[in-house]
Short mmCIF file of C-alpha atoms in Angstrom, two decimals:
data_model
loop_
_atom_site.label_atom_id
_atom_site.label_comp_id
_atom_site.label_asym_id
_atom_site.label_seq_id
_atom_site.Cartn_x
_atom_site.Cartn_y
_atom_site.Cartn_z
CA ARG A 1 10.22 -7.87 -8.73
CA GLY A 2 12.57 -5.46 -7.03
CA ALA A 3 10.34 -2.43 -7.53
CA LEU A 4 7.29 -4.34 -6.25
CA LEU A 5 9.17 -5.50 -3.16
CA LEU A 6 10.45 -1.96 -2.54
CA PHE A 7 6.87 -0.67 -2.76
CA VAL A 8 5.57 -3.30 -0.31
CA ILE A 9 8.42 -2.67 2.12
CA SER A 10 7.82 1.11 1.99
CA ILE A 11 4.16 0.90 3.01
CA PRO A 12 4.74 0.84 6.81
CA PHE A 13 7.25 3.70 6.57
CA GLU A 14 4.96 6.55 5.60
CA MET A 15 6.32 9.90 6.79
CA PRO A 16 3.64 12.60 6.80
CA LYS A 17 5.87 15.56 7.73
CA ARG A 18 8.71 15.13 5.27
CA ALA A 19 10.49 17.91 3.41
CA PHE A 20 12.42 15.87 0.85
CA LEU A 21 9.51 14.47 -1.25
CA PRO A 22 6.31 16.15 -2.46
CA VAL A 23 4.38 12.85 -2.12
CA GLU A 24 4.25 10.10 0.48
CA ILE A 25 7.07 7.55 0.33
CA PRO A 26 4.70 4.64 -0.51
CA THR A 27 3.19 6.76 -3.30
CA ALA A 28 6.64 7.48 -4.72
CA THR A 29 7.64 3.81 -4.64
CA ALA A 30 4.26 2.84 -6.14
CA LEU A 31 4.92 5.23 -9.04
CA LEU A 32 8.40 3.73 -9.45
CA PHE A 33 6.87 0.25 -9.50
CA LEU A 34 4.26 1.32 -12.07
CA ALA A 35 7.02 2.79 -14.24
CA THR A 36 8.84 -0.56 -14.20
CA THR A 37 5.66 -2.41 -15.17
CA LEU A 38 5.74 -0.64 -18.52
CA LEU A 39 8.91 -2.53 -19.49
CA PRO A 40 7.13 -5.91 -19.82
CA PRO A 41 3.52 -4.69 -20.29
CA LYS A 42 2.11 -8.09 -21.32
CA VAL A 43 3.30 -9.62 -18.06
CA SER A 44 1.92 -6.84 -15.88
CA TYR A 45 -1.22 -5.90 -17.79
CA GLY A 46 -2.03 -9.02 -19.80
CA ARG A 47 -5.20 -10.06 -17.99
CA ILE A 48 -7.87 -7.62 -16.76
CA PRO A 49 -9.42 -8.80 -13.48
CA SER A 50 -13.20 -8.46 -13.33
CA ALA A 51 -13.07 -6.53 -10.05
CA LEU A 52 -10.96 -3.88 -11.78
CA MET A 53 -13.90 -3.03 -14.04
CA TRP A 54 -16.09 -2.25 -11.02
CA PHE A 55 -13.42 0.00 -9.52
CA ALA A 56 -12.96 1.72 -12.88
CA ALA A 57 -16.73 2.29 -13.09
CA HIS A 58 -16.61 3.82 -9.61
CA LEU A 59 -13.78 6.12 -10.70
CA TRP A 60 -15.72 7.30 -13.75
CA LEU A 61 -18.83 7.88 -11.63
CA LEU A 62 -16.74 10.06 -9.33
CA ALA A 63 -15.47 12.02 -12.32
CA ILE A 64 -18.98 12.49 -13.73
CA ALA A 65 -20.32 13.53 -10.31
CA ALA A 66 -17.50 16.07 -9.99
CA VAL A 67 -18.29 17.62 -13.37
CA VAL A 68 -22.08 17.62 -12.92
CA ASN A 69 -21.97 19.04 -9.40
CA LYS A 70 -19.34 21.69 -10.25
CA ILE A 71 -17.15 20.79 -7.31
CA GLU A 72 -15.65 23.53 -5.20
CA PHE A 73 -12.29 21.94 -4.42
CA VAL A 74 -10.95 21.06 -7.87
CA THR A 75 -7.36 20.39 -6.79
CA ARG A 76 -8.47 17.98 -4.06
CA ALA A 77 -10.75 16.18 -6.52
CA LEU A 78 -7.94 15.89 -9.08
CA GLU A 79 -5.59 14.56 -6.40
CA HIS A 80 -8.21 11.99 -5.37
CA PHE A 81 -8.77 11.00 -9.01
CA PHE A 82 -5.00 10.64 -9.57
CA LEU A 83 -4.47 8.51 -6.44
CA PHE A 84 -7.45 6.30 -7.28
CA THR A 85 -6.08 5.83 -10.81
CA VAL A 86 -2.71 4.82 -9.31
CA LEU A 87 -4.52 2.32 -7.07
CA LEU A 88 -6.32 0.86 -10.08
CA MET A 89 -3.05 0.46 -11.95
CA LEU A 90 -1.44 -1.13 -8.87
CA MET A 91 -4.33 -3.56 -8.51
CA TRP A 92 -4.16 -4.47 -12.19
CA ALA A 93 -0.40 -5.02 -12.30
CA MET A 94 -0.20 -6.79 -8.94
CA SER A 95 -3.09 -9.13 -9.72
CA ASN A 96 -1.16 -10.35 -12.74
CA LEU A 97 2.30 -10.43 -11.17
CA LEU A 98 1.23 -12.18 -7.96
CA ARG A 99 0.04 -15.18 -9.95
CA ASP A 100 3.71 -16.22 -9.81
CA ALA A 101 4.06 -18.27 -6.59
CA ARG A 102 7.68 -17.23 -6.03
CA LEU A 103 6.86 -13.52 -6.21
CA LEU A 104 3.79 -14.00 -3.99
CA ARG A 105 5.98 -15.72 -1.39
CA GLN A 106 8.48 -12.84 -1.53
CA VAL A 107 5.77 -10.20 -1.18
CA LEU A 108 4.19 -11.93 1.83
CA ALA A 109 7.61 -12.24 3.49
CA ALA A 110 8.32 -8.57 2.70
CA ILE A 111 5.07 -7.46 4.36
CA VAL A 112 5.86 -9.41 7.51
CA LEU A 113 9.49 -8.27 7.61
CA ALA A 114 8.68 -4.58 6.97
CA CYS A 115 6.00 -4.53 9.66
CA ALA A 116 8.33 -6.30 12.12
CA VAL A 117 11.08 -3.73 11.49
CA ARG A 118 8.56 -0.90 11.75
CA GLY A 119 7.25 -2.24 15.06
CA ALA A 120 10.76 -2.81 16.43
CA LEU A 121 11.80 0.77 15.58
CA GLN A 122 8.82 2.11 17.49
CA ILE A 123 9.43 -0.15 20.49
CA LEU A 124 13.10 0.87 20.57
CA GLY A 125 12.09 4.54 20.37
CA ILE A 126 13.97 5.20 17.13
CA GLY A 127 12.02 7.93 15.33
CA ALA A 128 9.11 7.54 17.74
CA THR A 129 6.88 10.53 18.47
CA SER A 130 4.45 10.73 21.38
CA TYR A 131 1.53 13.04 21.82
CA THR A 132 -1.16 13.49 24.42
CA VAL A 133 -4.72 12.80 23.39
CA TRP A 134 -7.74 14.69 24.65
CA SER A 135 -8.75 11.85 26.99
CA GLY A 136 -5.52 12.28 28.94
CA GLY A 137 -3.65 9.29 27.53
CA GLU A 138 -0.59 9.27 25.36
CA ARG A 139 -0.13 7.74 21.90
CA THR A 140 3.16 6.83 20.32
CA SER A 141 3.83 6.41 16.64
CA LEU A 142 6.79 6.40 14.27
CA PHE A 143 7.89 9.40 12.19
CA GLY A 144 4.75 11.35 13.18
CA GLN A 145 2.38 8.89 11.52
CA ASN A 146 -1.27 8.93 12.43
CA ALA A 147 -1.48 6.33 15.20
CA ASN A 148 -4.67 4.80 13.76
CA LEU A 149 -3.10 4.40 10.30
CA SER A 150 -0.01 2.94 11.90
CA ALA A 151 -2.13 0.43 13.81
CA MET A 152 -3.96 -0.59 10.61
CA ILE A 153 -0.70 -1.18 8.74
CA LEU A 154 0.88 -3.16 11.58
CA SER A 155 -2.35 -5.14 11.94
CA ALA A 156 -2.06 -6.12 8.27
CA GLY A 157 1.43 -7.43 9.05
CA ILE A 158 0.13 -9.42 12.02
CA VAL A 159 -2.77 -10.85 10.01
CA THR A 160 -0.35 -11.84 7.24
CA CYS A 161 1.96 -13.48 9.78
CA VAL A 162 -0.86 -15.37 11.52
CA GLY A 163 -2.35 -16.39 8.18
CA LEU A 164 0.97 -17.83 7.07
CA LEU A 165 1.27 -19.67 10.37
CA LEU A 166 -2.27 -21.12 10.29
CA ALA A 167 -2.20 -22.11 6.62
CA PRO A 168 1.24 -23.65 6.28
CA ALA A 169 2.32 -24.64 2.84
CA ARG A 170 5.74 -25.72 1.70
CA TRP A 171 5.95 -22.91 -0.84
CA LEU A 172 4.97 -20.13 1.64
CA PRO A 173 7.43 -18.46 4.02
CA ASN A 174 7.54 -19.68 7.62
CA PRO A 175 6.83 -16.76 10.00
CA LYS A 176 7.50 -18.54 13.31
CA LEU A 177 10.37 -16.19 14.16
CA PHE A 178 8.13 -13.14 13.74
CA VAL A 179 5.21 -14.68 15.61
#
């Protein structure tokens, strides 16, 4: 539970120009989460979702295409294959773990809270970076993140918050404060 919540909370805090980790922070916390899923493997990997098989087929088609076409950028292809495999493992473990209503509630609350903190840091100017775009405007983001990626992540937090507000259930968190 703790490793999953840490992973979810880390997603909005990607830092592209970091010197202290060789991988992105969400990737590092995802790997930590996946390492913890090996402790109770039947809980995390007991049931194989049908969608996972389609993603796995896609991954193997990518691998076959890379071998057949004798790709030029082998390291980039291996990195892509590794990250896609991590995503498959995350999808598999999370689809089983999020069947628990209490953990699902915690994860949804963590997404909303992490995005709210991330947005507040940017509004307050803590760690904010601004750059001029070619059209003459200025874009601001946090920790040097790509502004489009940042907008997508914060939009996921807003959609989660609005979804929780529009579909109230006693067992789901109440996001009125964040709305």
